[in-house]
PDB file of C-alpha atoms in Angstrom:
ATOM      1  CA  MET A   1      66.020 -90.453 -39.785  1.00 61.00           C
ATOM      2  CA  LYS A   2      66.215 -90.575 -43.558  1.00 61.00           C
ATOM      3  CA  THR A   3      67.305 -87.494 -45.465  1.00 60.00           C
ATOM      4  CA  GLU A   4      66.097 -86.262 -48.849  1.00 60.00           C
ATOM      5  CA  ASP A   5      68.529 -88.579 -50.634  1.00 65.00           C
ATOM      6  CA  ASN A   6      67.458 -91.598 -48.486  1.00 69.00           C
ATOM      7  CA  ASN A   7      70.641 -91.668 -46.390  1.00 79.00           C
ATOM      8  CA  ILE A   8      70.276 -92.743 -42.768  1.00 86.00           C
ATOM      9  CA  GLU A   9      71.265 -90.302 -40.033  1.00 85.00           C
ATOM     10  CA  TYR A  10      71.393 -90.719 -36.265  1.00 86.00           C
ATOM     11  CA  TYR A  11      70.560 -88.061 -33.706  1.00 85.00           C
ATOM     12  CA  VAL A  12      73.335 -87.677 -31.129  1.00 85.00           C
ATOM     13  CA  HIS A  13      72.990 -86.020 -27.719  1.00 84.00           C
ATOM     14  CA  TYR A  14      76.167 -85.608 -25.700  1.00 82.00           C
ATOM     15  CA  LEU A  15      75.635 -86.289 -21.980  1.00 80.00           C
ATOM     16  CA  ASP A  16      76.288 -83.346 -19.664  1.00 79.00           C
ATOM     17  CA  PHE A  17      76.351 -80.912 -22.612  1.00 80.00           C
ATOM     18  CA  ASN A  18      73.840 -78.337 -23.786  1.00 81.00           C
ATOM     19  CA  ARG A  19      71.307 -79.515 -26.402  1.00 79.00           C
ATOM     20  CA  ARG A  20      72.568 -76.887 -28.843  1.00 77.00           C
ATOM     21  CA  LEU A  21      75.559 -79.177 -29.434  1.00 79.00           C
ATOM     22  CA  ASP A  22      73.336 -82.107 -30.465  1.00 83.00           C
ATOM     23  CA  GLU A  23      73.703 -83.133 -34.074  1.00 83.00           C
ATOM     24  CA  TRP A  24      72.627 -85.531 -36.803  1.00 84.00           C
ATOM     25  CA  ILE A  25      75.426 -87.784 -38.030  1.00 86.00           C
ATOM     26  CA  THR A  26      75.813 -90.394 -40.742  1.00 87.00           C
ATOM     27  CA  PRO A  27      76.882 -93.995 -39.975  1.00 89.00           C
ATOM     28  CA  ASP A  28      80.390 -93.368 -41.371  1.00 89.00           C
ATOM     29  CA  GLN A  29      80.926 -90.688 -38.687  1.00 86.00           C
ATOM     30  CA  ILE A  30      80.431 -93.214 -35.863  1.00 86.00           C
ATOM     31  CA  ASP A  31      83.610 -94.576 -34.285  1.00 85.00           C
ATOM     32  CA  PRO A  32      82.672 -97.593 -32.094  1.00 83.00           C
ATOM     33  CA  SER A  33      86.077 -97.532 -30.384  1.00 85.00           C
ATOM     34  CA  ARG A  34      85.208 -94.156 -28.814  1.00 80.00           C
ATOM     35  CA  VAL A  35      81.802 -95.179 -27.435  1.00 76.00           C
ATOM     36  CA  GLU A  36      81.692 -95.048 -23.645  1.00 77.00           C
ATOM     37  CA  GLU A  37      79.311 -96.884 -21.361  1.00 77.00           C
ATOM     38  CA  ARG A  38      76.585 -94.691 -19.917  1.00 74.00           C
ATOM     39  CA  PRO A  39      76.978 -94.029 -16.189  1.00 71.00           C
ATOM     40  CA  PRO A  40      74.198 -95.315 -13.897  1.00 71.00           C
ATOM     41  CA  ASP A  41      71.231 -92.991 -13.461  1.00 65.00           C
ATOM     42  CA  LYS A  42      71.468 -90.794 -10.352  1.00 62.00           C
ATOM     43  CA  SER A  43      67.867 -91.570  -9.387  1.00 56.00           C
ATOM     44  CA  GLU A  44      68.784 -95.241  -9.014  1.00 50.00           C
ATOM     45  CA  LYS A  45      71.510 -94.352  -6.496  1.00 53.00           C
ATOM     46  CA  GLU A  46      69.525 -91.768  -4.517  1.00 52.00           C
ATOM     47  CA  SER A  47      70.346 -92.052  -0.873  1.00 49.00           C
ATOM     48  CA  THR A  48      67.617 -91.843   1.704  1.00 48.00           C
ATOM     49  CA  LYS A  49      67.968 -90.272   5.143  1.00 50.00           C
ATOM     50  CA  GLY A  50      67.878 -92.925   7.836  1.00 55.00           C
ATOM     51  CA  GLY A  51      66.435 -95.476   5.410  1.00 60.00           C
ATOM     52  CA  ARG A  52      63.236 -93.436   4.990  1.00 67.00           C
ATOM     53  CA  LYS A  53      61.939 -92.342   1.630  1.00 66.00           C
ATOM     54  CA  THR A  54      60.814 -88.791   0.935  1.00 69.00           C
ATOM     55  CA  GLY A  55      57.289 -88.120  -0.324  1.00 64.00           C
ATOM     56  CA  ARG A  56      58.558 -87.628  -3.861  1.00 64.00           C
ATOM     57  CA  GLN A  57      60.468 -90.932  -3.774  1.00 65.00           C
ATOM     58  CA  LYS A  58      57.349 -92.714  -2.503  1.00 61.00           C
ATOM     59  CA  ARG A  59      55.223 -91.256  -5.309  1.00 60.00           C
ATOM     60  CA  LYS A  60      57.816 -92.312  -7.864  1.00 61.00           C
ATOM     61  CA  ALA A  61      57.925 -95.834  -6.410  1.00 60.00           C
ATOM     62  CA  GLU A  62      54.120 -96.065  -6.372  1.00 59.00           C
ATOM     63  CA  GLY A  63      53.870 -94.683  -9.889  1.00 56.00           C
ATOM     64  CA  SER A  64      51.370 -91.973  -8.995  1.00 51.00           C
ATOM     65  CA  PRO A  65      52.350 -88.760 -10.760  1.00 54.00           C
ATOM     66  CA  SER A  66      52.322 -85.550  -8.754  1.00 55.00           C
ATOM     67  CA  LYS A  67      51.624 -82.080 -10.102  1.00 59.00           C
ATOM     68  CA  ASN A  68      55.375 -81.372 -10.198  1.00 66.00           C
ATOM     69  CA  ASP A  69      56.011 -84.598 -12.120  1.00 64.00           C
ATOM     70  CA  LYS A  70      53.454 -83.579 -14.760  1.00 64.00           C
ATOM     71  CA  GLU A  71      55.015 -80.120 -15.066  1.00 71.00           C
ATOM     72  CA  ASP A  72      58.461 -81.703 -15.354  1.00 71.00           C
ATOM     73  CA  ALA A  73      57.187 -84.020 -18.101  1.00 64.00           C
ATOM     74  CA  ASP A  74      55.691 -81.053 -19.970  1.00 65.00           C
ATOM     75  CA  LYS A  75      58.963 -79.142 -19.732  1.00 69.00           C
ATOM     76  CA  GLU A  76      60.913 -82.176 -20.886  1.00 66.00           C
ATOM     77  CA  HIS A  77      58.565 -82.614 -23.845  1.00 56.00           C
ATOM     78  CA  ASP A  78      59.010 -78.968 -24.790  1.00 64.00           C
ATOM     79  CA  GLU A  79      62.783 -79.341 -24.604  1.00 63.00           C
ATOM     80  CA  MET A  80      62.777 -82.489 -26.722  1.00 56.00           C
ATOM     81  CA  SER A  81      60.597 -80.849 -29.363  1.00 55.00           C
ATOM     82  CA  LYS A  82      63.064 -77.997 -29.617  1.00 61.00           C
ATOM     83  CA  VAL A  83      65.747 -80.182 -31.173  1.00 65.00           C
ATOM     84  CA  LYS A  84      68.011 -78.505 -33.693  1.00 69.00           C
ATOM     85  CA  ASN A  85      66.421 -79.378 -37.050  1.00 76.00           C
ATOM     86  CA  VAL A  86      68.633 -77.558 -39.589  1.00 83.00           C
ATOM     87  CA  ASN A  87      72.387 -78.197 -39.332  1.00 83.00           C
ATOM     88  CA  THR A  88      73.724 -75.387 -41.493  1.00 90.00           C
ATOM     89  CA  ILE A  89      72.492 -72.421 -43.470  1.00 92.00           C
ATOM     90  CA  GLU A  90      74.107 -70.870 -46.490  1.00 94.00           C
ATOM     91  CA  PHE A  91      73.626 -67.121 -46.543  1.00 93.00           C
ATOM     92  CA  GLY A  92      75.239 -65.547 -49.610  1.00 89.00           C
ATOM     93  CA  ARG A  93      78.855 -66.673 -49.600  1.00 91.00           C
ATOM     94  CA  TYR A  94      78.767 -67.708 -45.916  1.00 94.00           C
ATOM     95  CA  GLU A  95      78.026 -71.155 -44.508  1.00 94.00           C
ATOM     96  CA  ILE A  96      76.867 -70.993 -40.901  1.00 92.00           C
ATOM     97  CA  ASP A  97      76.433 -73.829 -38.387  1.00 89.00           C
ATOM     98  CA  THR A  98      73.185 -73.516 -36.466  1.00 84.00           C
ATOM     99  CA  TRP A  99      72.958 -73.808 -32.681  1.00 81.00           C
ATOM    100  CA  TYR A 100      69.268 -73.915 -31.926  1.00 76.00           C
ATOM    101  CA  PHE A 101      65.887 -75.172 -33.084  1.00 76.00           C
ATOM    102  CA  SER A 102      64.494 -73.185 -36.005  1.00 77.00           C
ATOM    103  CA  PRO A 103      60.727 -72.923 -36.485  1.00 77.00           C
ATOM    104  CA  TYR A 104      60.745 -73.532 -40.238  1.00 80.00           C
ATOM    105  CA  PRO A 105      57.848 -75.418 -41.858  1.00 82.00           C
ATOM    106  CA  GLU A 106      57.925 -79.226 -41.621  1.00 79.00           C
ATOM    107  CA  GLU A 107      59.043 -79.650 -45.245  1.00 83.00           C
ATOM    108  CA  PHE A 108      62.317 -77.838 -44.421  1.00 82.00           C
ATOM    109  CA  SER A 109      63.025 -79.625 -41.137  1.00 74.00           C
ATOM    110  CA  ASN A 110      64.751 -82.671 -42.640  1.00 72.00           C
ATOM    111  CA  CYS A 111      67.203 -80.909 -44.949  1.00 79.00           C
ATOM    112  CA  SER A 112      70.750 -80.676 -43.620  1.00 80.00           C
ATOM    113  CA  LYS A 113      71.431 -77.314 -45.255  1.00 89.00           C
ATOM    114  CA  LEU A 114      69.024 -74.434 -45.781  1.00 91.00           C
ATOM    115  CA  TYR A 115      69.785 -71.748 -48.363  1.00 93.00           C
ATOM    116  CA  ILE A 116      68.771 -68.186 -47.546  1.00 92.00           C
ATOM    117  CA  CYS A 117      68.794 -65.449 -50.187  1.00 91.00           C
ATOM    118  CA  GLU A 118      70.947 -62.560 -48.969  1.00 90.00           C
ATOM    119  CA  PHE A 119      68.731 -60.024 -50.755  1.00 90.00           C
ATOM    120  CA  CYS A 120      65.147 -61.022 -49.954  1.00 90.00           C
ATOM    121  CA  LEU A 121      65.764 -63.522 -47.061  1.00 90.00           C
ATOM    122  CA  LYS A 122      63.706 -66.222 -48.759  1.00 90.00           C
ATOM    123  CA  TYR A 123      64.656 -69.712 -47.546  1.00 90.00           C
ATOM    124  CA  MET A 124      64.990 -72.648 -49.961  1.00 90.00           C
ATOM    125  CA  LYS A 125      65.963 -76.322 -49.960  1.00 88.00           C
ATOM    126  CA  LYS A 126      68.128 -76.007 -53.066  1.00 87.00           C
ATOM    127  CA  LYS A 127      70.641 -73.383 -54.082  1.00 85.00           C
ATOM    128  CA  LYS A 128      68.954 -71.246 -56.716  1.00 74.00           C
ATOM    129  CA  LYS A 129      68.068 -67.640 -57.325  1.00 64.00           C
ATOM    130  CA  PRO A 130      64.552 -66.837 -56.025  1.00 53.00           C
ATOM    131  CA  TYR A 131      63.970 -64.185 -58.704  1.00 57.00           C
TER     132      TYR A 131
END
């Protein structure tokens, strides 16, 4: 993703951690020596009882989606669309790290810091007095 000042940022999700800890980072924050190989997917190693596949495993192998698969895909889509979009807010003299997705308009979703007026609660991209 490119920010307002055309810098590149990468979205990072930490495996086995809650999505609220996901973050956008710049290339200089990446340390290749600390990158670990991703463990194999559990679905690839699923064991079957007596060599027989369950109905769900058969449907997955055949590629025919079941009702549960569609619901799972919808839930996954909803989760992915709820990605934290504002990293920090500045409220008066306080700077606060955000934890969750914030439903601000699209034009505010790519700014790393959002400024909120402590008197009228107006939100802005740049630090300035709203009055």
